[in-house]
Short mmCIF file of C-alpha atoms in Angstrom, two decimals:
data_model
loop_
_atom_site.label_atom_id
_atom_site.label_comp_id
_atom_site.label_asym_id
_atom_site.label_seq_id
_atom_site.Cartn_x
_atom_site.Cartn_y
_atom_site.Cartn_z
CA UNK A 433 3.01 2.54 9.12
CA UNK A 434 3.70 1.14 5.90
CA UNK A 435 2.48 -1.92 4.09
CA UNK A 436 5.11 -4.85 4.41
CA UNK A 437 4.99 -8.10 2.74
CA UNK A 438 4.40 -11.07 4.90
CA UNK A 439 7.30 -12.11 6.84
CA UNK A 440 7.79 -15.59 4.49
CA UNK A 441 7.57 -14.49 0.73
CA UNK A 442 7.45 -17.78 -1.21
CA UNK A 443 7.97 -17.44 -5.04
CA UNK A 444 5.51 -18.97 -5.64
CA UNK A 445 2.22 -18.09 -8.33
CA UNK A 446 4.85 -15.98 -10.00
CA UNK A 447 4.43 -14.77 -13.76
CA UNK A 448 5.31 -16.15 -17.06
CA UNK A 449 7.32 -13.97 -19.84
CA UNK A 450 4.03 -14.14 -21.57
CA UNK A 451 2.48 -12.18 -18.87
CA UNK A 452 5.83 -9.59 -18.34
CA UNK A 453 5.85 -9.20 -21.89
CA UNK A 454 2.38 -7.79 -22.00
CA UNK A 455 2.97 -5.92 -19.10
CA UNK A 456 5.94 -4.46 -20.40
CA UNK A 457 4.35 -3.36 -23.88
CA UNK A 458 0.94 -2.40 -21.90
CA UNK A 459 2.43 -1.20 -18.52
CA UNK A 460 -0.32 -2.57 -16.96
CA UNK A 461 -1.72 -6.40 -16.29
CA UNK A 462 -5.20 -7.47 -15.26
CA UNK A 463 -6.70 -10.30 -13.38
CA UNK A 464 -9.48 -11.71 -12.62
CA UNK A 465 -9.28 -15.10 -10.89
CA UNK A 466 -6.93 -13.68 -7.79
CA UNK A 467 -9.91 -13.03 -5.31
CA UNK A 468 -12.43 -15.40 -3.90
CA UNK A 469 -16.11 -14.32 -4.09
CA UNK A 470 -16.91 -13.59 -0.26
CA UNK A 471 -13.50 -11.75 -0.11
CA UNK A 472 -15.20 -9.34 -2.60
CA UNK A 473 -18.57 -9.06 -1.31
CA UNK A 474 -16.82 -8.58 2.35
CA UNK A 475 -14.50 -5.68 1.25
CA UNK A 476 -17.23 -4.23 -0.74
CA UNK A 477 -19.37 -4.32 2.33
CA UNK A 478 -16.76 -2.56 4.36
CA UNK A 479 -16.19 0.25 1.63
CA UNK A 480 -20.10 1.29 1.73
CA UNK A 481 -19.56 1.64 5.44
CA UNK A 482 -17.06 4.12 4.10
CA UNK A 483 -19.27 6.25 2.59
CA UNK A 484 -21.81 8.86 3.98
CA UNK A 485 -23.69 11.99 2.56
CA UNK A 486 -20.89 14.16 2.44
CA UNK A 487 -18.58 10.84 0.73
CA UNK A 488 -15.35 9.26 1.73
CA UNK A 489 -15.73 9.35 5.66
CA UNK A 490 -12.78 12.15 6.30
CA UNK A 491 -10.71 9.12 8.44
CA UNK A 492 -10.05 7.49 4.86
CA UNK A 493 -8.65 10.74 3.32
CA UNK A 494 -5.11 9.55 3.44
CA UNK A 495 -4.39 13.01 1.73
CA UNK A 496 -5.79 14.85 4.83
CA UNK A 497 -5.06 12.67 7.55
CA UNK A 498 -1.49 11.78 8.66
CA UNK A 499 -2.13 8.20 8.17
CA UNK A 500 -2.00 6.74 4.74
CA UNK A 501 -3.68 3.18 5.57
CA UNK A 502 -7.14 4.32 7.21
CA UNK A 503 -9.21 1.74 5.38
CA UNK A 504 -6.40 -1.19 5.16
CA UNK A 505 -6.11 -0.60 8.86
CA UNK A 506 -9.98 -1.06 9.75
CA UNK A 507 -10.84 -3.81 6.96
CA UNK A 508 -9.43 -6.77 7.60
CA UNK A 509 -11.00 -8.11 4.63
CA UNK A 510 -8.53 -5.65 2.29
CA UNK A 511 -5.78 -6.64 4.16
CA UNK A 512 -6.90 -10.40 3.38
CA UNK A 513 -7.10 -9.72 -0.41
CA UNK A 514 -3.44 -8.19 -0.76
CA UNK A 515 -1.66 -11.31 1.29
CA UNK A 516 -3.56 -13.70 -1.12
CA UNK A 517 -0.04 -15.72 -2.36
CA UNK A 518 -1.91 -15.32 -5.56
CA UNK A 519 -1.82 -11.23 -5.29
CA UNK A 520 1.74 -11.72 -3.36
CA UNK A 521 3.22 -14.06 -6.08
CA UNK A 522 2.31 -11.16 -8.89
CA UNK A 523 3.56 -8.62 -6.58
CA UNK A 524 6.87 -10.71 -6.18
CA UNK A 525 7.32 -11.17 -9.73
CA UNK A 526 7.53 -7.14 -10.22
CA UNK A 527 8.65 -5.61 -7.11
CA UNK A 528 10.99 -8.74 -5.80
CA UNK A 529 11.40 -9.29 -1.76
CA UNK A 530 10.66 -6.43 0.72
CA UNK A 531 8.38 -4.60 -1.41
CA UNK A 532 6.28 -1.91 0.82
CA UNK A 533 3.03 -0.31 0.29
CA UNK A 534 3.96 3.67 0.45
CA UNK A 535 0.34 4.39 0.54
CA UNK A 536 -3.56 3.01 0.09
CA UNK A 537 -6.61 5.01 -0.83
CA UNK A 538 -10.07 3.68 -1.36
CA UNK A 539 -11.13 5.89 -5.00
CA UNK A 540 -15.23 6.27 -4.53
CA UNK A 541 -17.11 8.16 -7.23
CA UNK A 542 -20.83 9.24 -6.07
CA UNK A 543 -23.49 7.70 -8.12
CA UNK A 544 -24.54 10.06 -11.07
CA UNK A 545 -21.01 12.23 -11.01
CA UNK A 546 -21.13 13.14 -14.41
CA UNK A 547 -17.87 15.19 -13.92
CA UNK A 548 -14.49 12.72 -15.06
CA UNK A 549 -11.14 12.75 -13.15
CA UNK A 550 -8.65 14.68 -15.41
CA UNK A 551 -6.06 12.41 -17.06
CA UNK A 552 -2.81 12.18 -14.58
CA UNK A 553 0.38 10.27 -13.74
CA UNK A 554 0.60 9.28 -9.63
CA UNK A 555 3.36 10.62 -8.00
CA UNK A 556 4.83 13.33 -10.74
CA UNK A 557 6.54 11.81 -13.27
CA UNK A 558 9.45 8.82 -14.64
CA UNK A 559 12.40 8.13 -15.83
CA UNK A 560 14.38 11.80 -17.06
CA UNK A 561 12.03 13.86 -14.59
CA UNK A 562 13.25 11.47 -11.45
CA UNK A 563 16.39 12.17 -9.34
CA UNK A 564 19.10 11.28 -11.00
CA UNK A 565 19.94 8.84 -8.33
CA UNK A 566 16.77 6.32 -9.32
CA UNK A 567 17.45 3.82 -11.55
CA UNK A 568 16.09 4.26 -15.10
CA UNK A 569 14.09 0.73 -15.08
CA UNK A 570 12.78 0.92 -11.49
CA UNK A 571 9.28 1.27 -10.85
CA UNK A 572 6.42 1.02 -8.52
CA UNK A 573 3.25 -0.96 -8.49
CA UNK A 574 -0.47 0.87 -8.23
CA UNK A 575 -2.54 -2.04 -7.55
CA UNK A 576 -6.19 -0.92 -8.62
CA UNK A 577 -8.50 -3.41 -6.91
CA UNK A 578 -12.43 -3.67 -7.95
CA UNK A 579 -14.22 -5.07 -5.20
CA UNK A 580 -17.60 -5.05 -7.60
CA UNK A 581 -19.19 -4.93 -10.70
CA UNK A 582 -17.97 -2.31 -12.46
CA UNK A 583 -19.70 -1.68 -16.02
CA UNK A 584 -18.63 1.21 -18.52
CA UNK A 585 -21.11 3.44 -17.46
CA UNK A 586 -20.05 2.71 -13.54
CA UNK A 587 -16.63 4.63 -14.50
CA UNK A 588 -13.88 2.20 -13.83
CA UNK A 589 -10.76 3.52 -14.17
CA UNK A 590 -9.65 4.98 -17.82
CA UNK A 591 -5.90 3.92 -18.89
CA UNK A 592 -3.28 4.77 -21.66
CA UNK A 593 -1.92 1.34 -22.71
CA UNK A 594 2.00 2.26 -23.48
CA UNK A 595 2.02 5.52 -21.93
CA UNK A 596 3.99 4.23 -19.46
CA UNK A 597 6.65 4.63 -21.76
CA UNK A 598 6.78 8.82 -21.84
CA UNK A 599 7.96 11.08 -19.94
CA UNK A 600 5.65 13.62 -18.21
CA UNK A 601 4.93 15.16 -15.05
CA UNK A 602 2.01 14.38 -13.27
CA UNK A 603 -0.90 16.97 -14.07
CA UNK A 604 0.63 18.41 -17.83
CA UNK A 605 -1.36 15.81 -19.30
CA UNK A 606 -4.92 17.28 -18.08
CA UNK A 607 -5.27 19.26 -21.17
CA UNK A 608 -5.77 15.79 -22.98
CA UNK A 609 -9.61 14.61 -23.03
CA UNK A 610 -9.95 11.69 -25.63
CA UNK A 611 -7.05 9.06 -26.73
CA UNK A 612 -6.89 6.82 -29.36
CA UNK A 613 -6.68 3.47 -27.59
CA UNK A 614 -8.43 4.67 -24.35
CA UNK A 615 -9.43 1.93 -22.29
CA UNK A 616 -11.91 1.65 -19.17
CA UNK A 617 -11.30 -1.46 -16.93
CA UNK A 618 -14.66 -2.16 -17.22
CA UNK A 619 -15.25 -5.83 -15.75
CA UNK A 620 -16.26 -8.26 -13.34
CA UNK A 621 -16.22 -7.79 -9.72
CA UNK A 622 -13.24 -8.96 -7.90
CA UNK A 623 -10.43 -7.86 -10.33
CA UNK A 624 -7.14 -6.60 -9.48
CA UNK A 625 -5.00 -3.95 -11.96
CA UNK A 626 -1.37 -3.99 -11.31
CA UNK A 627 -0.31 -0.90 -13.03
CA UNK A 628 2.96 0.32 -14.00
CA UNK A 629 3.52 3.88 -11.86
CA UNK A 630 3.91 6.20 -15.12
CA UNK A 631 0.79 4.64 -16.72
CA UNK A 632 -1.61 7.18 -17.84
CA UNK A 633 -4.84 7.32 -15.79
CA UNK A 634 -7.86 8.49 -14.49
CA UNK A 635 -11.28 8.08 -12.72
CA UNK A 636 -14.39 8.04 -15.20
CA UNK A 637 -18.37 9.43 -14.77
CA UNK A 638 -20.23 7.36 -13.20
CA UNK A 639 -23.68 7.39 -14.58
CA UNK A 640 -25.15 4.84 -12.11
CA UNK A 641 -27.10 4.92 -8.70
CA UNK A 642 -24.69 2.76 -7.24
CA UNK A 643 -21.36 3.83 -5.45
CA UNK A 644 -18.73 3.04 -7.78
CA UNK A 645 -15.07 1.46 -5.81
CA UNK A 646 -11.51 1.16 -6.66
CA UNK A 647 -8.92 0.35 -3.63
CA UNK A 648 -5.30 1.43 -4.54
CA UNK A 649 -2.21 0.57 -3.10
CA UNK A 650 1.32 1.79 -4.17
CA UNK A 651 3.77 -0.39 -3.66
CA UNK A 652 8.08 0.18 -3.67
CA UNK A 653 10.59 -1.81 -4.42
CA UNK A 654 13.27 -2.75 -2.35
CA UNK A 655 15.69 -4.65 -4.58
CA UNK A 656 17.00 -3.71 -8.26
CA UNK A 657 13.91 -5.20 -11.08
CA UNK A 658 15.98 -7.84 -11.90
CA UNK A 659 14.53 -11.65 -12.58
CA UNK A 660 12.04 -11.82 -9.90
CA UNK A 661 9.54 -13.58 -12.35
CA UNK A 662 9.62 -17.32 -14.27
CA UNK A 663 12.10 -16.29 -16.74
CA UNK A 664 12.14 -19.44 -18.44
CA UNK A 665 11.85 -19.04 -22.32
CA UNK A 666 12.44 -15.52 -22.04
CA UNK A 667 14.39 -14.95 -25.73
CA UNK A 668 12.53 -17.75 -27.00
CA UNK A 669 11.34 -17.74 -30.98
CA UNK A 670 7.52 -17.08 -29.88
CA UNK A 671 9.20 -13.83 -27.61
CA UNK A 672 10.99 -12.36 -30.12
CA UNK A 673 8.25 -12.89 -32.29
CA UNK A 674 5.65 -11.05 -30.33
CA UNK A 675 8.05 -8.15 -29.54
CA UNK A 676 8.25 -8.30 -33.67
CA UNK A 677 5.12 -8.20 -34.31
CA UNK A 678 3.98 -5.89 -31.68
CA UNK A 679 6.57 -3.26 -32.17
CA UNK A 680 4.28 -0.30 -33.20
CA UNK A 681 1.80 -1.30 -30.29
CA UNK A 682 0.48 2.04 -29.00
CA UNK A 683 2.67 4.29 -30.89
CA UNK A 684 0.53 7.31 -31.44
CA UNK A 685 2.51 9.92 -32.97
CA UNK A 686 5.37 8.57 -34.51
CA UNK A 687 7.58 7.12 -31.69
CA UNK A 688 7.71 3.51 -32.38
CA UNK A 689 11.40 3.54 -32.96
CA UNK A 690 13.07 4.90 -30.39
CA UNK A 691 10.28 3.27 -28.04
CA UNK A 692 11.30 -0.01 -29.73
CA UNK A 693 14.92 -0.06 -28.50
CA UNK A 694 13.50 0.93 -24.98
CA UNK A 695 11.40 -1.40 -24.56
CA UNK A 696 13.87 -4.22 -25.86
CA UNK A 697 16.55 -3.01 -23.29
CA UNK A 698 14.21 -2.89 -20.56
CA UNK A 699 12.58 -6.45 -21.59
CA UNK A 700 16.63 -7.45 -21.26
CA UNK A 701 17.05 -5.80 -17.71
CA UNK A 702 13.98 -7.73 -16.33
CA UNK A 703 15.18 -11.02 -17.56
CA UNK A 704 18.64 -10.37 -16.16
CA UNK A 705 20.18 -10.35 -19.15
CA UNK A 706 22.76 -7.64 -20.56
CA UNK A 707 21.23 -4.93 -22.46
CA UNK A 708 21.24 -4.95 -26.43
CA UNK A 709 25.25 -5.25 -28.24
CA UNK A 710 25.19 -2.45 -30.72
CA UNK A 711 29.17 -2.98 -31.73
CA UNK A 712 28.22 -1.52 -34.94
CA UNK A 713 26.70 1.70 -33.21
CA UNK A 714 23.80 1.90 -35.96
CA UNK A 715 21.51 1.61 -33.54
CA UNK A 716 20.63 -2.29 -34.55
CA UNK A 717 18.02 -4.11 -32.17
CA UNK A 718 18.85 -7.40 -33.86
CA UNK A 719 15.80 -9.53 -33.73
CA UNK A 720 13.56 -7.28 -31.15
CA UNK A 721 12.72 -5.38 -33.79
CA UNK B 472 -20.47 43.76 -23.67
CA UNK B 473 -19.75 41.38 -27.06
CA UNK B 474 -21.62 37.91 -27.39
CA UNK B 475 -19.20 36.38 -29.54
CA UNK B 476 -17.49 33.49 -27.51
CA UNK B 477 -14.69 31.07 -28.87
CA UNK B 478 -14.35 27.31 -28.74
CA UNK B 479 -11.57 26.07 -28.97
CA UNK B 480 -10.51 22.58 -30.02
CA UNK B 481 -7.35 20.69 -29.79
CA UNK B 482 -6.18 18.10 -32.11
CA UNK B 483 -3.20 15.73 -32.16
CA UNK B 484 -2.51 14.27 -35.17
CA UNK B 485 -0.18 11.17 -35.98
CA UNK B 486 2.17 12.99 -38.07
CA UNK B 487 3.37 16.53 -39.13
CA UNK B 488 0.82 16.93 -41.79
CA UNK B 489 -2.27 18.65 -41.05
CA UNK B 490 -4.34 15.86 -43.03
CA UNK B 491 -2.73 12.98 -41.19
CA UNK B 492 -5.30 10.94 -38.72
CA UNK B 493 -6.31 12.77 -35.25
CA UNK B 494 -5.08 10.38 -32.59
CA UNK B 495 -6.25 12.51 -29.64
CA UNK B 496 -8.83 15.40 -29.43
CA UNK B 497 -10.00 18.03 -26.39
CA UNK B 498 -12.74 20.40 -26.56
CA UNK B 499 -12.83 23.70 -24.73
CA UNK B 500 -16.51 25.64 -25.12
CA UNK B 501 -16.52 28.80 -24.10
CA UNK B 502 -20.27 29.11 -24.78
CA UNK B 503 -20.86 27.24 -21.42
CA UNK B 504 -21.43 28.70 -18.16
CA UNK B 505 -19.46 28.15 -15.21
CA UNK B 506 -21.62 25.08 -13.88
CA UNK B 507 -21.83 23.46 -16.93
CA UNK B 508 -19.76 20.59 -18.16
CA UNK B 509 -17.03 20.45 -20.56
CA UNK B 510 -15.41 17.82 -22.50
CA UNK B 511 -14.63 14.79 -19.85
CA UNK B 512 -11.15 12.44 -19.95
CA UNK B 513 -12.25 9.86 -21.79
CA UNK B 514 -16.31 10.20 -22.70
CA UNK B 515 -15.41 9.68 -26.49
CA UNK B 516 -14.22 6.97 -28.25
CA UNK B 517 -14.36 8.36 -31.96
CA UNK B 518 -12.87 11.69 -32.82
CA UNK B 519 -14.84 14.84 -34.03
CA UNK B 520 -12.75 14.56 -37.16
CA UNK B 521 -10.55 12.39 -38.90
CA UNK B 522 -7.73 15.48 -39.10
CA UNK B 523 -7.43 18.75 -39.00
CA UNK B 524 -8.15 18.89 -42.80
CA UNK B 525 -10.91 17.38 -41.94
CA UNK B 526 -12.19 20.32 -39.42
CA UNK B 527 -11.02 23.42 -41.11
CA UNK B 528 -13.77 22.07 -43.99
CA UNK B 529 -15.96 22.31 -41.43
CA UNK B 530 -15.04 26.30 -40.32
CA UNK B 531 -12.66 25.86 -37.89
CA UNK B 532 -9.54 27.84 -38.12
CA UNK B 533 -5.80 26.74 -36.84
CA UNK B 534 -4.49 29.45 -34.69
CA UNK B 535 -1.41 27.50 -33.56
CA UNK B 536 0.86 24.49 -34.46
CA UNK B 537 3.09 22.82 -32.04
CA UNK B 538 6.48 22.70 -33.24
CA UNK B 539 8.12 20.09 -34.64
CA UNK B 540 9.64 18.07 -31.69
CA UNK B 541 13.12 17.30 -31.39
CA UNK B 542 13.82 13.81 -31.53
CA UNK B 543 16.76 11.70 -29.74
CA UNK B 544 17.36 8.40 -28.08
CA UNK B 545 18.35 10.36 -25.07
CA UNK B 546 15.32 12.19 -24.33
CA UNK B 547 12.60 9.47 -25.20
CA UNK B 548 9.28 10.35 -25.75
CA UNK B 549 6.88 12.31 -23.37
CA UNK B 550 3.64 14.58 -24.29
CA UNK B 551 1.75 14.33 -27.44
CA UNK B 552 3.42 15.63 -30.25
CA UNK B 553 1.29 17.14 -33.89
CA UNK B 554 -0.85 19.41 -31.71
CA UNK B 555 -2.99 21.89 -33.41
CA UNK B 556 -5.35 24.23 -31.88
CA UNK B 557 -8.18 25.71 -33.53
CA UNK B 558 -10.54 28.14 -32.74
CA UNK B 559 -14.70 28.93 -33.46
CA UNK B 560 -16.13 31.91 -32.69
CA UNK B 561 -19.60 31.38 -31.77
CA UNK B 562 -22.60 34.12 -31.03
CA UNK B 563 -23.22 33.36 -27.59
CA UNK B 564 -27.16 34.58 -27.59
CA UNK B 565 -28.01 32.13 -30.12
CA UNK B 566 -26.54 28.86 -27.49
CA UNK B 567 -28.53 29.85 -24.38
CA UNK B 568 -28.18 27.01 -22.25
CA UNK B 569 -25.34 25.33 -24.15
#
């Protein structure tokens, strides 16, 4: 079974080009006004029924059972959280009509594991590393949802902001430890993370008593990534402007420029406009850059 | 059987030059015991030093440079480029317990 959207998708609750653009420079976006209170303190009450001395109760291993859904099957309060038409309209604005969740996983960390998830990119790699036959500006959606309170020393998930934009495969990037720009989604309960697939990630020590949470599902898409949000304004003054003045956002060793023409192009493909006109073949980016 | 143990410690720096600022750092002790734990993703936020300038003042010695990567529109960026790896060999009777 996989994850469909509800059978009427209205576009409605979709994002802004303020929000795309910071999801396209940070390749990931957070929330924190998607989820009602009870819905939280419901799913959270389901996931500790989850747990038991020996951890994740082995019918939620999606990895070693043959069914990827185990816990989005038996809590209806999950599958309550993801149908929000807030949650759907975000999910519409990236993924577009028909999206499907490939697979779900509750993420629990034992209180006190002082041992870190190594850094990792779900699903192997992007981009130059894919089939040939997958577009170069597709991507799926790992929705990271935070049912709880989860502090810094709780563990909440570490990103990359911008590392969306390399190319690796999946476990090379272990040997890495400590980034500049590191960031734990520390925060309030009830959040949701809608994360680029290539982004840069991993689970943190969590130097609590308390079970730490994370529910994750990975979503497809099902049409071309093609101006499925509120495009209005999109190559506006105040756009160009932040793309300006945010060009050497998360460069880290040295590839601003030819990350800068990447990200313009793909800004352009979202917003279902042609890519950059270089007639001159110098490699201008005109006022993206 | 020889005490001596190495640590090793991997920097990335933000440009080819070895004094340029560390913009990622791992640290691999091999002074700890099996059960013990090593450097975890992301349980620093400020580097060890500032670049590898900075550490070989300190005793550490470079035993390998990454190349210099080859750059090109087509192939877009990927892993961490500037990496230098640098070793410390450390008497292991004298860091018992790590």
């Amino acid at each position: 079974m996989a994850i469909a959207e509800p059978t009427v998708a209205p576009r409605v609750n979709l994002l802004n080009v303020e929000q795309m653009a910071q999801f396209v420079f940070d390749g990931f976006l957070e929330f924190s006004d998607l989820v009602p209170d009870e819905l939280n303190e419901m799913v959270h009450a389901d996931l500790l029924k989850a747990v038991g001395a020996d951890g994740l109760e082995p019918a939620y291993r999606w990895h070693i059972t043959d069914n990827p859904h185990g816990f989005y099957e038996e809590s209806s309060a999950v599958r309550e959280v993801h149908a929000l038409p807030s949650v759907q309209g975000v999910l519409q604005s990236l993924l577009g009509p028909g999206h499907v969740g490939s697979h779900s996983a509750v993420h629990a960390t034992r209180p006190n594991q002082m041992e870190a998830q190594k850094w990792h990119v779900d699903g192997g790699g992007r981009r130059q590393v894919r089939l040939p036959k997958v577009h170069p500006y597709s991507f799926d959606i790992l929705t990271a949802y935070f049912p709880h309170d989860t502090p810094y020393e709780m563990g909440p998930t570490l990103v990359l902001p911008g590392s969306h934009m390399r190319s690796v495969l999946g476990n090379d990037i272990s040997r890495y430890k400590n980034i500049v720009g590191q960031k734990r989604l520390s925060g309030p309960g009830g959040r949701i993370v809608f994360m680029h697939e290539a982004l840069w990630h991993c689970a943190q020590t969590n130097e609590t008593d308390q079970w730490r949470f994370m529910f994750k599902i990975r979503y497809n898409p099902r049409v071309p990534q093609r101006g499925l949000f509120d495009t209005d304004g999109w190559d506006n003054d105040e756009i160009r402007r932040f793309f300006r003045t945010n060009k050497g956002a998360h460069s880290l060793t040295g590839e601003s420029p030819a990350v800068v023409t990447e990200r313009a192009n793909w800004w352009r493909y979202l917003c279902n406009a042609d890519e950059l006109d270089d007639p001159s073949g110098t490699g201008g980016h005109g006022d993206y850059a | 059987m020889t005490s001596a143990r190495q640590q090793v410690l991997v920097l990335h720096l933000n440009s080819g030059d070895l004094g340029s600022t560390t913009v990622a750092w791992a640290f691999y002790d091999g002074t700890l015991g099996a059960e013990d734990v090593q450097m975890q993703a992301g349980s620093e936020n400020e580097p060890p030093y500032s670049s590898v300038l900075d550490a070989m003042r300190d005793g550490w010695r470079v035993f390998q440079a990454s190349p210099l990567p080859e750059r090109s529109a087509a192939a877009g960026t990927g892993q961490l480029t500037n990496e230098y790896w640098l070793e410390r060999i450390q008497d292991n009777d004298s860091n018992e317990g790590g």
